[in-house]
mmCIF file of C-alpha atoms in Angstrom:
data_model
loop_
_atom_site.group_PDB
_atom_site.id
_atom_site.type_symbol
_atom_site.label_atom_id
_atom_site.label_comp_id
_atom_site.label_asym_id
_atom_site.label_seq_id
_atom_site.Cartn_x
_atom_site.Cartn_y
_atom_site.Cartn_z
ATOM 1 C CA UNK Z 1 -8.689 -8.926 2.737
ATOM 2 C CA UNK Z 2 -7.557 -5.291 4.305
ATOM 3 C CA UNK Z 3 -5.487 -8.465 7.134
ATOM 4 C CA UNK Z 4 -2.468 -5.917 6.479
ATOM 5 C CA UNK Z 5 -3.645 -2.979 6.426
ATOM 6 C CA UNK Z 6 -4.763 -3.760 9.992
ATOM 7 C CA UNK Z 7 -1.840 -5.708 11.676
ATOM 8 C CA UNK Z 8 0.173 -2.398 10.358
ATOM 9 C CA UNK Z 9 -2.259 -0.083 13.027
ATOM 10 C CA UNK Z 10 -1.877 -2.482 15.707
ATOM 11 C CA UNK Z 11 1.837 -1.274 15.872
ATOM 12 C CA UNK Z 12 1.518 2.260 13.851
ATOM 13 C CA UNK Z 13 -2.309 3.729 15.154
ATOM 14 C CA UNK Z 14 -5.480 3.241 13.114
ATOM 15 C CA UNK Z 15 -4.785 6.708 12.346
ATOM 16 C CA UNK Z 16 -1.167 6.156 11.463
ATOM 17 C CA UNK Z 17 -2.162 3.808 7.820
ATOM 18 C CA UNK Z 18 -3.521 3.805 4.806
ATOM 19 C CA UNK Z 19 -4.812 0.808 2.442
ATOM 20 C CA UNK Z 20 -4.963 1.273 -1.148
ATOM 21 C CA UNK Z 21 -5.856 -1.385 -3.508
ATOM 22 C CA UNK Z 22 -6.686 -1.198 -7.076
ATOM 23 C CA UNK Z 23 -10.320 -3.817 -6.758
ATOM 24 C CA UNK Z 24 -13.379 -1.912 -5.476
ATOM 25 C CA UNK Z 25 -14.366 -4.736 -4.460
ATOM 26 C CA UNK Z 26 -10.977 -5.324 -2.496
ATOM 27 C CA UNK Z 27 -11.748 -1.988 -0.503
ATOM 28 C CA UNK Z 28 -15.221 -2.784 0.060
ATOM 29 C CA UNK Z 29 -14.584 -5.612 1.993
ATOM 30 C CA UNK Z 30 -11.293 -3.855 3.670
ATOM 31 C CA UNK Z 31 -13.725 -1.400 4.788
ATOM 32 C CA UNK Z 32 -16.669 -3.805 6.120
ATOM 33 C CA UNK Z 33 -13.924 -6.387 8.067
ATOM 34 C CA UNK Z 34 -12.374 -3.207 9.568
ATOM 35 C CA UNK Z 35 -14.264 0.257 9.464
ATOM 36 C CA UNK Z 36 -12.022 2.223 11.923
ATOM 37 C CA UNK Z 37 -9.375 1.550 9.197
ATOM 38 C CA UNK Z 38 -9.116 3.502 5.983
ATOM 39 C CA UNK Z 39 -9.102 2.012 2.703
ATOM 40 C CA UNK Z 40 -8.931 3.638 -0.550
ATOM 41 C CA UNK Z 41 -8.944 2.876 -4.100
ATOM 42 C CA UNK Z 42 -6.234 3.337 -6.569
ATOM 43 C CA UNK Z 43 -3.821 1.805 -8.924
ATOM 44 C CA UNK Z 44 -0.592 3.113 -7.244
ATOM 45 C CA UNK Z 45 1.052 2.385 -10.971
ATOM 46 C CA UNK Z 46 -1.351 4.526 -12.939
ATOM 47 C CA UNK Z 47 -2.046 7.583 -10.294
ATOM 48 C CA UNK Z 48 1.766 7.936 -8.468
ATOM 49 C CA UNK Z 49 0.459 11.424 -7.710
ATOM 50 C CA UNK Z 50 -1.773 10.268 -5.436
ATOM 51 C CA UNK Z 51 0.439 7.692 -3.808
ATOM 52 C CA UNK Z 52 2.954 10.494 -3.444
ATOM 53 C CA UNK Z 53 0.556 12.816 -1.716
ATOM 54 C CA UNK Z 54 -0.560 9.824 0.462
ATOM 55 C CA UNK Z 55 3.016 8.605 1.492
ATOM 56 C CA UNK Z 56 4.261 12.196 1.796
ATOM 57 C CA UNK Z 57 6.104 12.256 5.681
ATOM 58 C CA UNK Z 58 5.540 8.452 6.256
ATOM 59 C CA UNK Z 59 8.298 6.839 8.411
ATOM 60 C CA UNK Z 60 7.159 3.711 7.083
ATOM 61 C CA UNK Z 61 5.749 2.284 3.845
ATOM 62 C CA UNK Z 62 4.517 -1.076 3.507
ATOM 63 C CA UNK Z 63 3.734 -2.316 0.313
ATOM 64 C CA UNK Z 64 1.594 -5.213 -0.859
ATOM 65 C CA UNK Z 65 1.472 -5.673 -4.355
ATOM 66 C CA UNK Z 66 0.679 -10.091 -3.771
ATOM 67 C CA UNK Z 67 0.584 -11.709 -6.464
ATOM 68 C CA UNK Z 68 -1.184 -9.124 -8.869
ATOM 69 C CA UNK Z 69 1.686 -7.159 -9.900
ATOM 70 C CA UNK Z 70 4.988 -8.060 -11.308
ATOM 71 C CA UNK Z 71 8.101 -7.368 -9.202
ATOM 72 C CA UNK Z 72 8.896 -4.571 -12.415
ATOM 73 C CA UNK Z 73 6.244 -2.526 -11.104
ATOM 74 C CA UNK Z 74 8.033 -2.318 -7.881
ATOM 75 C CA UNK Z 75 10.962 -0.605 -10.392
ATOM 76 C CA UNK Z 76 8.081 2.102 -10.945
ATOM 77 C CA UNK Z 77 6.811 2.714 -7.836
ATOM 78 C CA UNK Z 78 9.953 2.269 -5.379
ATOM 79 C CA UNK Z 79 11.470 6.040 -6.329
ATOM 80 C CA UNK Z 80 8.631 7.812 -6.363
ATOM 81 C CA UNK Z 81 8.210 7.104 -2.720
ATOM 82 C CA UNK Z 82 12.032 6.896 -1.901
ATOM 83 C CA UNK Z 83 12.057 10.127 -3.272
ATOM 84 C CA UNK Z 84 9.301 11.864 -1.894
ATOM 85 C CA UNK Z 85 8.450 10.748 1.607
ATOM 86 C CA UNK Z 86 11.682 9.331 2.536
ATOM 87 C CA UNK Z 87 10.634 6.305 4.206
ATOM 88 C CA UNK Z 88 13.250 4.982 7.228
ATOM 89 C CA UNK Z 89 11.426 1.399 5.607
ATOM 90 C CA UNK Z 90 10.116 0.413 2.973
ATOM 91 C CA UNK Z 91 8.793 -3.559 3.107
ATOM 92 C CA UNK Z 92 7.919 -5.442 0.330
ATOM 93 C CA UNK Z 93 5.261 -7.841 0.276
ATOM 94 C CA UNK Z 94 5.297 -9.864 -3.176
ATOM 95 C CA UNK Z 95 4.095 -13.485 -3.989
ATOM 96 C CA UNK Z 96 6.494 -12.723 -6.929
ATOM 97 C CA UNK Z 97 9.736 -12.454 -5.244
ATOM 98 C CA UNK Z 98 8.928 -14.861 -2.482
ATOM 99 C CA UNK Z 99 11.776 -17.909 -3.009
#
C-alpha cells in the first residue's frame, strides 16, 4: 500500500504529495512502508470539502480508486477537483475503467 503515492513522490518530491484512503489499515500500512510521506484517512466522496482543501493549488492530481469504487464515483469526485484547484492534469487509476 502507498506505492502509487511513493512513485508520485519520486517525481514531484515528498512535500508535494498526499495519499488519501478510506481504509484505516491501508493508511497504517502506507505510513509504515513510507514514513517520510503524508497519508490521511478520508472518504473523499463523503467529505468533498476536505478533498477540495487538500487539492487547492495542485498542478497534478492523481486519483487511484482501484477496484473499490464504481466509475460513477468519478462523476461526483472530479468536478470538485477541477473547479477548485484547476490542475493541469488529472490522472485516474481505476480497475473498472481499464479495458
